[in-house]
Amino acid sequence: MSTFTGVRIWSRTGKLVANCAVPVNSSKAHRSKAPNWPTLLWYKPNCLLVADGKSDLLEINPLVIDAKNKLEWKHVHSLHKRGLYCIASQAPRIQGPTEAHWPVWTVSQDRNLIKFDMKTKNPIATYGSCGGYIYKIEACPYDAGKIAVSVGDGAVRVWQTDTLENDDSKLGPGKLTTHWQNVQGKVLKLAWHPIRENMLAFSTAEARVGIIDTSGKNEKPAKALLPALRGGVYSLCWGDGFNLYACGGGELVIYQADKKDQFPTHVNVVVEGQRWDLSEVQWRARGLVVGSGTGAVAVLSAATPHTLLAVAFPFTKMIYTIDWHPQQISTSNEESPFKNLIAVCSLDKQGDIVILEFCDNEDTKELKKLKTLSAHKAPVHDITWSPHRDAQLLSSSADGTYKVWDVAEGVVSHVLVGPCASALCATWSSFPAQAHAVLTGGSDYSLRLWDIRNYPAEAFDDSQYPQLLLKKDKKKLKDKREMRKKEEYIVEPEEQIAATLDTKVKSSRKYLLPTISRQMNNGKIDGARRVFKNYMAKQEGRVYVPGAHDKQEYDLEYLKIFGSMKDVNDVLDNEMERHLETGNLEPWIILSIFRGHIEDMIQFASQRDMLCPYLLSIAPCVSFKYWKDATQLYLTQIDRLVARGEEERLSGMLLFLISLIRSLKVF
C-alpha cells in the first residue's frame, strides 16, 4: 500500500496480480491538515481491511479480480472522527476452512479505540483514551451524569453517563465527546456555568481562555476569548451572570462571556498598601475568595467593585486551590452547619491543608484558622468538599495518594493509591446514591472511578507502595537493607583478627589534599563558640584568653602551598604520608605524579596490582627502556589476575596493548 492509498497485490515472482485505487478526498483543505497513514490488515483470505487515509475503514476482497486486474472496495464504517492509522485483529495467521469472525480493533487521531464486529457490521464497544495528564475533573452542577475532563493533549472530554437501570450504585459506560477544535493547548482548568446549560469554560497553559458549547451530538469548535493574561491560567470560575473570573500570571481578570469581543476587566487586590500577586480565585454568593503567591487568603465582596472583607495568612508558599463548603448538601433540606468553612492548600512541601472559618458578623468579618490537616508527604494539588455529606473533604497530592478527610474529627477516613507518581485532581460523583464514589485523575493519563468504602485508612500501609516513598525515605529503606546484608554476613575468626590488625584511621576521600581542605574550611560553630566566650568575658569584666583548643584552630600550614618550591613539596609529602596512613592509594599515586616520582610510583602500583594503561603511558617520562620494563611488569600483573579469574577486566587491558591474540586466549 502506497502513501497515496493505492493497494497492489504481487506474486512471488514479482508480477503485479491486482490493484485498487482507494478514494481520497479531493479537498485541498483536507490534504493540508494532516498526512495520510497507509494502513492495511489482511484479516481473512477473502478480506483485506484498508484505511482510506482519513477516518473510514474499507474492505477489499483480493480473490475477486476483474478483467483489468482491478479490485473493488466496500465501506465498513466511519466511526472515527479523523486520522485512522491502525487496524488490528485477533485473527490467527493460519486459519481453518470453517467460517469464523474475529473482532477488529481500530485506532485514530481522535484517541478512540473501537471494537467492531465484522459479521453484524456493528460496533461492539468504543473506548476513549487520553494523551496527556488529567488536570481537572469538573462535575456539571445541573446534570449529575455529565462530567468534563481537562487533558494535557489539547482537548476537553465530556463524559455523558448515567446509573444502571437495575443498580443505582453503578455507572454505565455512557458516551464520550472530545472537543479539540480551537482549544490548541494544554487544558488546565474547567468551569461549568451554574445556570446556562451546556456552557463550559476552559483555560490553557498558553494563557488562553475560551467557551465550549457541549450541546448536540457533534463536537462544536470552541470560541476563544480575548487574551489578557500571561503564563498558565490555573484558576477559573463563574461569577454573577456571565462574569467569568480567570487568574494567571499573578493577575485576576473578569470576562463577559456573553460579550466575547469585549476586553476583560482587571481586578486588583491591595492589602496594607501592597498589591497581591494572585494565584487562585473562587466565587460564591457570600463572597469572592482569592489566594496569593505568598500564601495569603482574602475574602472580598461578591459584587463589583470587590472590596476587602477579611484576610488570613495560613501559608508561606503559593496558594494552589481554595474550596468553600457547600451551603447545603444533597441529603439535607437545611443549611449545613459547616457552610462557613474554607479549605485551602498550597505548594508547601509539608502537604498541609488548612481549614479556615469565615465569621460573618454584623459588625466585623473575620477569617480564622480553624485547624490544619496533616497526612500528605508532598504538596496538595486539589481539594473538594463532598456535596452529599457534611465536613467530608477529598484531597489529591503529589505523593500519589488521594485522601478522604473527616474534617470535624481532623482525621483521614479513607486512602486511595493510584498507579501514578502524582495525583493531580479528584471530584465526587454527583449522584446522591453514589455518595461513596469519587473520580480521580493524574499523571497516568487515566480517569478512574473508586468506591472509597473499599479503602479504609486503617488498612492502608505505605510500605506496600514503594512509589509513595520520598527520596529520604527511599534512602532510609536502602540503608536498612544494606544493614541487614551486613548482619547476615558472618566474619570468620581469622579474618576478624586480620581486619582488627589492619584497622586504620578513617578519612574522607572527597579531597586530594584533605589536610589543607580541613584547615581552610574551619567549622563555623568553632568561630561562634569563640565569639560567645569573648562576649561572656566582656560581660564579666575580664579579658578573654584563648585556650589550647582554640589555639589549635589557627593552623596555617596550608599557606605553604603559596610559598617556595620546597614549601609546596613539603605540603605534598605530608598529604602523601596521610594518604598512606589512611589507605587511600589512588590519591597517593596522583600526588606522586605531581612530585615527579614516576619510577617509585610504577613500582608501588606494580606491587599492589594497580598498574593501568594510564600509568603505562607516563612511564616513557623516565626512559624508553623503563617503559619496556614497566610493560613487562604489567604483563606479569595480568598473569596474576588471570589466576584470580578476572577475565572480563583482562580483556580490556590486553586490547589496549594491541594484543588481540592474547585477548582471545583469555576466553
PDB file of C-alpha atoms in Angstrom, residues 489-497:
ATOM      1  CA  TYR A 489      27.474 -11.791  56.709  1.00  0.00           C
ATOM      2  CA  ILE A 490      29.425 -13.787  59.306  1.00  0.00           C
ATOM      3  CA  VAL A 491      33.128 -12.983  59.629  1.00  0.00           C
ATOM      4  CA  GLU A 492      35.480 -15.886  60.271  1.00  0.00           C
ATOM      5  CA  PRO A 493      37.746 -15.586  63.378  1.00  0.00           C
ATOM      6  CA  GLU A 494      40.986 -15.365  61.342  1.00  0.00           C
ATOM      7  CA  GLU A 495      39.511 -12.736  59.017  1.00  0.00           C
ATOM      8  CA  GLN A 496      38.191 -10.841  62.001  1.00  0.00           C
ATOM      9  CA  ILE A 497      41.686 -10.773  63.604  1.00  0.00           C
TER      10      ILE A 497
END
